[in-house]
Amino acid sequence: MAVPSARRGAGRPKRRVLSRRLILETGLRLMDAHGVDRAGMRAIADELGVRPSSLYNHVAGTADLIAGVRELISDRIDTGVFAAAPWDAALEAWARSYRSAFAAHPPTIALLAVTPLAERSDTTRMYDAVVAGLVRAGWPPERVLTVIVALESFILGSALDYEAADDMFEPGPRADVPAFTAAYRARERALAASGTRPADAAFELGLRALVSGLRAEHAALTRG
Amino acid sequence: MAVPSARRGAGRPKRRVLSRRLILETGLRLMDAHGVDRAGMRAIADELGVRPSSLYNHVAGTADLIAGVRELISDRIDTGVFAAAPWDAALEAWARSYRSAFAAHPPTIALLAVTPLAERSDTTRMYDAVVAGLVRAGWPPERVLTVIVALESFILGSALDYEAADDMFEPGPRADVPAFTAAYRARERALAASGTRPADAAFELGLRALVSGLRAEHAALTRG
């Protein structure tokens, strides 16, 4: 997957043109393949066949790398819907898009959940669109980030669950958990009939319940 | 922290009495301190000052180690409340206890979220109590595990968020995210006034919304 240099002369060996984008995408690829501990600046340099020092013209260090990887992922989260749909429908569409973006990169979830937003992060602009949509709909400004973080916890937990095997709860032949076994078999039959994955069923049920509860909260707040 | 052997003769050097419990607790401690990749059988043996082979009398290998660590944590999740309280109040109490148990061990969250339950896992008995409580309350058996997994996604995401710094969303002085900045400052003031951590406010709001949405779902299902 060598990237040919636009500037190389005829007959010279191919060289990658280093760019911030290439470095971040390589970092994300290494995180997905080997975990976040094996995707640092040195590992990226090895992967690209360059000296670590040459990366620092484009990425300032580990914190900047993580901030950049967050933007690669959060750029794929759609917030346009907040301009077009009612807040509750927009929140659901945003949640689906957000879960898909992170479900594609499970090793980043726990890392990004606890890493502060960088100072000039584009991700903050993503949040700005969501906040503005909720405030326009009447949510009190002091409550909006709490709503967003609550939904985000559900989304990130669901993105982790997306990776779990469909039969991760398979009880096998044991006889000491009869209620659990009956529920497991009943779910298995119901989901097989509709062709739904357990993780998708749980995400959709939880999202519906959460947004329905938020709708009740919103009604109580805007009525008062 | 050497554990004196009950059987050692007078004057002989202290030796740890290896037990399954000691091995699992050491593994969990190493996971918390250094991450799950640095808490394998060899790392545990080094930590305990024993040969790796001597661990295998108590723990069958990596899969058994992970299963045992899961039980250490899930043993602290209270399900007794399902025998005493209505299903919705019980679910809330279970969720709080579950989040606390995992918030104490963040590095295990992503690992355990995708590791299948072991064949004779005590954790399955924990789930059995929750399932039985929900079925007794009228939830259709085929729906119960979907409810539990949805709530679990929210709980595990919230346990990750519990580790985040209170100011992880601090926008700083930037001027290009006005809605976000106003909401951040308003939340900061409101939470400071009540002495609440952002992670706790989000967990409680989300839990209330989720359970309220489930209550509406339950009413629709049991009415029909």
Coordinates of C-alpha atoms in Angstrom, one line a residue:
Chain A
M1 CA 0.0 0.0 0.0
A2 CA 2.9 2.4 -0.7
V3 CA 1.7 5.8 -1.6
P4 CA 3.7 7.1 -4.6
S5 CA 5.2 10.5 -4.1
A6 CA 3.9 13.1 -6.5
R7 CA 7.2 14.8 -6.6
R8 CA 9.5 11.8 -7.1
G9 CA 11.7 11.9 -10.3
A10 CA 11.4 9.1 -12.9
G11 CA 13.3 6.0 -11.9
R12 CA 13.7 7.0 -8.2
P13 CA 12.3 4.5 -5.7
K14 CA 8.7 5.2 -4.6
R15 CA 8.4 7.1 -1.3
R16 CA 5.3 7.8 0.7
V17 CA 4.3 11.5 1.0
L18 CA 3.9 11.9 4.7
S19 CA 0.8 13.8 5.6
R20 CA -1.2 14.4 8.8
R21 CA -4.0 12.4 7.3
L22 CA -1.8 9.4 6.4
I23 CA -0.2 9.3 9.9
L24 CA -3.6 9.5 11.7
E25 CA -5.1 6.8 9.4
T26 CA -2.1 4.6 10.0
G27 CA -2.5 5.1 13.8
L28 CA -6.1 4.2 13.7
R29 CA -5.4 1.1 11.6
L30 CA -2.7 0.0 14.1
M31 CA -5.1 0.6 17.1
D32 CA -7.8 -1.5 15.4
A33 CA -5.3 -4.3 14.7
H34 CA -3.1 -4.4 17.8
G35 CA -4.7 -2.1 20.5
V36 CA -4.0 1.4 21.5
D37 CA -0.8 0.5 23.4
R38 CA 0.8 -0.7 20.1
A39 CA -0.1 2.3 18.0
G40 CA 2.2 5.1 19.2
M41 CA 4.4 7.4 17.2
R42 CA 7.2 4.8 17.0
A43 CA 4.9 2.0 15.8
I44 CA 3.4 4.4 13.1
A45 CA 6.9 5.3 11.9
D46 CA 7.9 1.6 11.7
E47 CA 4.7 0.9 9.8
L48 CA 5.3 3.8 7.3
G49 CA 9.0 3.0 7.0
V50 CA 10.1 6.5 8.1
R51 CA 12.1 7.8 11.0
P52 CA 9.9 8.8 14.0
S53 CA 11.3 12.3 13.9
S54 CA 9.8 12.9 10.5
L55 CA 6.3 12.4 11.9
Y56 CA 6.6 15.4 14.2
N57 CA 6.3 17.9 11.3
H58 CA 2.6 16.8 11.0
V59 CA 1.6 15.5 14.4
A60 CA 2.8 17.1 17.6
G61 CA 3.0 13.9 19.7
T62 CA 0.8 11.3 21.4
A63 CA -1.9 13.7 22.6
D64 CA -2.2 15.2 19.1
L65 CA -2.3 11.8 17.6
I66 CA -5.2 10.7 19.9
A67 CA -7.0 14.0 19.2
G68 CA -6.6 13.5 15.4
V69 CA -7.8 9.9 15.6
R70 CA -10.9 11.1 17.5
E71 CA -11.6 13.6 14.6
L72 CA -11.2 10.9 12.0
I73 CA -13.9 8.9 13.7
S74 CA -16.2 11.8 14.8
D75 CA -16.1 13.3 11.3
R76 CA -18.3 10.3 10.3
I77 CA -21.0 11.2 12.8
D78 CA -23.9 13.0 11.2
T79 CA -25.3 16.1 12.9
G80 CA -27.0 17.6 9.8
V81 CA -30.2 16.1 10.9
F82 CA -30.5 18.5 13.8
A83 CA -31.3 21.3 11.2
A84 CA -34.0 19.3 9.6
A85 CA -35.8 17.0 12.1
P86 CA -37.5 17.4 15.6
W87 CA -34.9 17.1 18.4
D88 CA -36.0 13.6 19.4
A89 CA -35.8 12.1 15.9
A90 CA -32.5 14.0 15.4
L91 CA -31.1 12.5 18.6
E92 CA -32.0 9.0 17.4
A93 CA -30.4 9.5 14.0
W94 CA -27.3 11.0 15.6
A95 CA -27.1 8.1 18.1
R96 CA -27.2 5.5 15.2
S97 CA -24.6 7.3 13.3
Y98 CA -22.4 7.7 16.4
R99 CA -22.6 4.0 17.3
S100 CA -21.7 2.9 13.7
A101 CA -18.7 5.2 13.7
F102 CA -17.3 3.7 16.9
A103 CA -18.4 0.2 16.4
A104 CA -15.9 0.2 13.5
H105 CA -13.1 1.0 15.9
P106 CA -13.7 -0.8 19.2
P107 CA -10.2 -0.4 20.7
T108 CA -10.6 3.4 20.6
I109 CA -13.8 3.4 22.7
A110 CA -12.3 3.2 26.2
L111 CA -9.4 5.5 25.3
L112 CA -11.5 8.3 23.8
A113 CA -14.2 8.0 26.5
V114 CA -11.7 9.4 29.1
T115 CA -9.4 11.6 26.9
P116 CA -10.2 15.3 27.3
L117 CA -11.2 17.1 24.1
A118 CA -8.3 18.9 22.5
E119 CA -8.3 22.7 22.5
R120 CA -9.2 23.2 18.8
S121 CA -11.0 19.9 18.4
D122 CA -13.4 19.6 15.4
T123 CA -15.3 17.1 17.7
T124 CA -16.4 20.1 19.8
R125 CA -18.0 21.5 16.7
M126 CA -19.9 18.2 16.3
Y127 CA -21.1 18.7 19.9
D128 CA -21.9 22.3 19.2
A129 CA -24.4 21.3 16.5
V130 CA -26.1 18.8 18.9
V131 CA -26.2 21.4 21.8
A132 CA -27.7 24.1 19.5
G133 CA -30.4 21.7 18.2
L134 CA -31.4 20.7 21.8
V135 CA -31.5 24.3 23.0
R136 CA -33.6 25.4 20.0
A137 CA -36.0 22.7 21.0
G138 CA -36.4 24.1 24.5
W139 CA -34.0 22.1 26.6
P140 CA -32.5 24.2 29.4
P141 CA -28.9 25.0 28.4
E142 CA -27.6 23.7 31.8
R143 CA -29.2 20.3 31.2
V144 CA -28.1 19.7 27.6
L145 CA -24.6 18.3 28.1
T146 CA -26.0 16.0 30.8
V147 CA -28.5 14.6 28.2
I148 CA -25.7 14.3 25.7
V149 CA -23.3 12.5 28.0
A150 CA -26.1 10.1 29.2
L151 CA -26.9 9.2 25.6
E152 CA -23.2 8.9 24.8
S153 CA -22.7 6.4 27.6
F154 CA -25.4 4.3 26.1
I155 CA -24.0 4.6 22.6
L156 CA -20.4 3.8 23.6
G157 CA -21.6 0.8 25.7
S158 CA -23.6 -0.4 22.7
A159 CA -20.6 0.1 20.4
L160 CA -18.7 -2.2 22.7
D161 CA -21.5 -4.7 22.7
Y162 CA -21.6 -4.6 18.9
E163 CA -18.3 -6.6 19.0
A164 CA -19.6 -9.3 21.3
A165 CA -20.5 -12.7 19.7
D166 CA -24.2 -13.3 19.2
D167 CA -24.0 -16.3 21.5
M168 CA -21.9 -14.7 24.3
F169 CA -24.6 -15.5 26.8
E170 CA -25.2 -19.1 25.6
P171 CA -25.9 -21.0 28.9
G172 CA -25.1 -24.5 27.5
P173 CA -26.7 -27.5 29.2
R174 CA -26.5 -26.3 32.8
A175 CA -29.6 -26.8 35.0
D176 CA -29.1 -24.3 37.7
V177 CA -30.2 -21.1 35.8
P178 CA -33.6 -22.1 34.5
A179 CA -35.1 -18.5 34.1
F180 CA -32.0 -17.4 32.3
T181 CA -31.9 -20.4 30.0
A182 CA -35.6 -20.1 29.1
A183 CA -35.2 -16.4 28.4
Y184 CA -32.1 -17.1 26.3
R185 CA -33.8 -19.8 24.2
A186 CA -36.9 -17.5 23.8
R187 CA -34.8 -14.6 22.6
E188 CA -32.9 -16.9 20.2
R189 CA -36.1 -18.0 18.6
A190 CA -37.6 -14.5 18.4
L191 CA -34.5 -13.0 16.9
A192 CA -33.9 -15.8 14.4
A193 CA -37.5 -15.3 13.2
S194 CA -36.9 -11.6 12.5
G195 CA -33.3 -12.0 11.4
T196 CA -32.1 -9.5 14.0
R197 CA -28.7 -9.6 15.8
P198 CA -28.9 -9.4 19.6
A199 CA -26.8 -6.3 19.8
D200 CA -29.0 -4.5 17.3
A201 CA -32.2 -5.5 19.2
A202 CA -30.7 -4.2 22.5
F203 CA -29.5 -1.0 20.9
E204 CA -32.8 -0.2 19.3
L205 CA -34.9 -1.1 22.4
G206 CA -32.6 1.0 24.6
L207 CA -32.5 3.9 22.3
R208 CA -36.3 3.9 22.0
A209 CA -36.7 3.7 25.8
L210 CA -34.0 6.4 26.5
V211 CA -35.4 8.9 24.0
S212 CA -39.0 8.2 25.2
G213 CA -37.9 8.9 28.7
L214 CA -36.1 12.1 27.6
R215 CA -39.3 13.1 25.8
A216 CA -41.2 12.9 29.1
E217 CA -38.5 14.9 30.8
H218 CA -38.5 17.5 28.1
A219 CA -42.3 17.8 28.3
A220 CA -42.2 18.3 32.1
L221 CA -39.4 20.9 31.7
T222 CA -41.0 22.9 28.9
R223 CA -44.5 22.7 30.5
G224 CA -43.2 24.2 33.8
Chain B
M1 CA 2.2 -8.2 51.2
A2 CA 3.5 -11.7 51.5
V3 CA 0.9 -14.2 52.7
P4 CA 2.5 -16.4 55.4
S5 CA 2.0 -20.1 54.9
A6 CA -0.1 -21.8 57.6
R7 CA 2.0 -24.9 57.1
R8 CA 5.5 -23.5 57.1
G9 CA 7.8 -24.9 59.8
A10 CA 9.4 -22.5 62.3
G11 CA 12.4 -20.7 60.9
R12 CA 11.6 -21.5 57.2
P13 CA 11.2 -18.5 54.9
K14 CA 7.7 -17.2 54.5
R15 CA 5.9 -18.5 51.4
R16 CA 2.6 -17.4 49.9
V17 CA -0.2 -20.0 50.0
L18 CA -1.3 -20.0 46.5
S19 CA -5.1 -20.1 46.1
R20 CA -7.5 -19.4 43.2
R21 CA -8.7 -16.3 45.0
L22 CA -5.2 -14.9 45.5
I23 CA -4.3 -15.5 41.8
L24 CA -7.5 -13.8 40.6
E25 CA -7.2 -10.9 42.9
T26 CA -3.6 -10.4 41.8
G27 CA -4.7 -10.6 38.2
L28 CA -7.4 -8.0 38.7
R29 CA -4.9 -5.7 40.6
L30 CA -2.4 -6.0 37.7
M31 CA -5.2 -5.2 35.1
D32 CA -6.2 -2.1 37.1
A33 CA -2.6 -1.0 37.3
H34 CA -1.1 -1.9 33.9
G35 CA -4.0 -2.9 31.6
V36 CA -5.3 -6.3 30.6
D37 CA -2.4 -7.0 28.3
R38 CA 0.0 -6.9 31.2
A39 CA -1.9 -9.1 33.6
G40 CA -1.5 -12.6 32.1
M41 CA -0.5 -15.8 33.9
R42 CA 3.2 -15.0 33.6
A43 CA 2.8 -11.5 35.0
I44 CA 0.8 -12.9 37.9
A45 CA 3.4 -15.5 38.6
D46 CA 6.2 -12.8 38.6
E47 CA 4.1 -10.6 40.9
L48 CA 3.6 -13.5 43.3
G49 CA 7.2 -14.7 43.1
V50 CA 6.2 -18.2 41.9
R51 CA 6.7 -20.3 38.8
P52 CA 3.9 -19.9 36.2
S53 CA 3.4 -23.7 36.2
S54 CA 2.3 -23.5 39.9
L55 CA -0.6 -21.3 39.0
Y56 CA -2.2 -23.9 36.8
N57 CA -3.3 -26.1 39.8
H58 CA -5.8 -23.3 40.6
V59 CA -6.5 -21.5 37.3
A60 CA -6.7 -23.4 34.0
G61 CA -5.4 -20.7 31.8
T62 CA -6.2 -17.3 30.4
A63 CA -9.9 -18.0 29.7
D64 CA -10.3 -19.2 33.2
L65 CA -8.5 -16.2 34.6
I66 CA -10.8 -13.8 32.8
A67 CA -13.8 -15.8 33.9
G68 CA -12.6 -15.7 37.5
V69 CA -11.9 -11.9 37.4
R70 CA -15.5 -11.4 36.0
E71 CA -16.8 -13.3 39.0
L72 CA -14.8 -11.3 41.5
I73 CA -16.4 -8.1 40.1
S74 CA -19.9 -9.4 39.5
D75 CA -20.1 -10.9 43.0
R76 CA -20.3 -7.3 44.2
I77 CA -23.4 -6.6 42.1
D78 CA -26.5 -6.8 44.3
T79 CA -29.5 -8.7 42.9
G80 CA -31.3 -9.3 46.2
V81 CA -33.5 -6.3 45.6
F82 CA -35.4 -8.2 42.9
A83 CA -37.0 -10.3 45.6
A84 CA -38.1 -7.2 47.6
A85 CA -38.9 -4.3 45.3
P86 CA -41.0 -3.7 42.1
W87 CA -39.1 -4.5 38.9
D88 CA -38.4 -0.9 37.9
A89 CA -37.0 0.1 41.3
A90 CA -35.0 -3.2 41.4
L91 CA -33.6 -2.5 38.0
E92 CA -32.4 0.9 39.1
A93 CA -30.8 -0.4 42.3
W94 CA -29.1 -3.2 40.3
A95 CA -27.8 -0.7 37.7
R96 CA -26.3 1.5 40.4
S97 CA -24.6 -1.4 42.1
Y98 CA -23.4 -2.8 38.7
R99 CA -21.9 0.6 37.7
S100 CA -20.1 0.9 41.0
A101 CA -18.6 -2.6 40.7
F102 CA -17.2 -1.8 37.2
A103 CA -16.2 1.8 37.8
A104 CA -13.7 0.4 40.3
H105 CA -12.0 -1.6 37.5
P106 CA -12.1 0.4 34.2
P107 CA -9.6 -1.7 32.2
T108 CA -11.8 -4.7 32.5
I109 CA -14.9 -3.1 31.0
A110 CA -14.0 -3.4 27.3
L111 CA -12.6 -6.9 27.8
L112 CA -15.5 -8.4 29.7
A113 CA -18.1 -6.7 27.4
V114 CA -17.0 -9.0 24.6
T115 CA -15.9 -12.2 26.4
P116 CA -18.5 -15.0 26.4
L117 CA -19.7 -16.2 29.8
A118 CA -17.9 -19.3 31.0
E119 CA -19.7 -22.6 31.1
R120 CA -20.3 -22.7 34.9
S121 CA -20.1 -18.9 35.5
D122 CA -21.5 -17.5 38.7
T123 CA -22.2 -14.4 36.7
T124 CA -24.9 -16.3 34.9
R125 CA -26.6 -16.9 38.3
M126 CA -26.5 -13.1 38.8
Y127 CA -28.3 -12.7 35.5
D128 CA -30.7 -15.5 36.4
A129 CA -32.0 -13.5 39.4
V130 CA -32.5 -10.4 37.2
V131 CA -34.3 -12.4 34.5
A132 CA -36.6 -14.2 37.0
G133 CA -37.5 -10.8 38.6
L134 CA -38.4 -9.3 35.2
V135 CA -40.4 -12.3 34.1
R136 CA -42.3 -12.4 37.4
A137 CA -43.2 -8.8 36.7
G138 CA -44.8 -9.7 33.4
W139 CA -42.0 -9.0 30.9
P140 CA -42.2 -11.5 28.0
P141 CA -39.3 -14.0 28.4
E142 CA -38.1 -13.4 24.8
R143 CA -37.7 -9.6 25.6
V144 CA -36.0 -9.8 28.9
L145 CA -32.4 -10.4 27.8
T146 CA -32.7 -7.5 25.3
V147 CA -33.8 -5.2 28.2
I148 CA -30.9 -6.4 30.3
V149 CA -28.3 -5.9 27.5
A150 CA -29.6 -2.5 26.6
L151 CA -29.4 -1.4 30.3
E152 CA -25.9 -3.1 30.6
S153 CA -24.7 -1.0 27.6
F154 CA -25.7 2.1 29.4
I155 CA -24.2 1.0 32.7
L156 CA -20.8 0.0 31.1
G157 CA -20.6 3.2 29.1
S158 CA -21.4 5.1 32.3
A159 CA -18.7 3.1 34.2
L160 CA -16.2 4.3 31.5
D161 CA -17.4 7.8 31.8
Y162 CA -17.0 7.7 35.6
E163 CA -13.2 7.7 34.9
A164 CA -13.3 10.8 32.8
A165 CA -12.1 14.1 34.2
D166 CA -14.9 16.4 35.3
D167 CA -13.6 19.0 32.9
M168 CA -13.0 16.7 29.9
F169 CA -15.3 18.9 27.7
E170 CA -13.8 22.2 28.9
P171 CA -13.9 24.3 25.7
G172 CA -11.3 26.9 26.8
P173 CA -11.4 30.4 25.2
R174 CA -12.4 29.4 21.7
A175 CA -15.1 31.5 20.0
D176 CA -16.3 29.1 17.3
V177 CA -18.6 26.9 19.5
P178 CA -20.9 29.4 21.2
A179 CA -23.8 27.0 21.9
F180 CA -21.5 24.4 23.4
T181 CA -19.5 26.9 25.5
A182 CA -22.7 28.4 26.9
A183 CA -24.1 25.0 27.8
Y184 CA -20.8 24.0 29.3
R185 CA -20.7 27.0 31.6
A186 CA -24.3 26.7 32.5
R187 CA -23.8 23.0 33.5
E188 CA -20.7 23.9 35.5
R189 CA -22.6 26.5 37.5
A190 CA -25.6 24.2 38.1
L191 CA -23.5 21.2 39.2
A192 CA -21.2 23.3 41.4
A193 CA -24.4 24.6 43.1
S194 CA -25.6 21.1 43.9
G195 CA -22.1 19.5 44.4
T196 CA -22.8 16.9 41.8
R197 CA -20.1 15.3 39.5
P198 CA -20.9 15.5 35.7
A199 CA -20.6 11.7 35.4
D200 CA -23.1 11.2 38.3
A201 CA -25.6 13.7 36.9
A202 CA -25.5 12.0 33.4
F203 CA -25.8 8.5 34.9
E204 CA -28.8 9.4 37.1
L205 CA -30.6 11.3 34.2
G206 CA -30.0 8.5 31.8
L207 CA -31.0 5.8 34.2
R208 CA -34.2 7.7 35.0
A209 CA -35.0 8.2 31.3
L210 CA -34.2 4.6 30.4
V211 CA -36.3 3.0 33.2
S212 CA -39.1 5.5 32.5
G213 CA -39.1 4.4 28.8
L214 CA -39.0 0.7 29.8
R215 CA -41.9 1.3 32.1
A216 CA -43.9 2.7 29.2
E217 CA -42.9 -0.4 27.1
H218 CA -43.8 -2.7 29.9
A219 CA -47.2 -1.1 30.3
A220 CA -47.9 -1.4 26.5
L221 CA -46.8 -5.1 26.6
T222 CA -48.8 -6.1 29.7
R223 CA -51.8 -4.2 28.6
G224 CA -52.0 -5.9 25.2

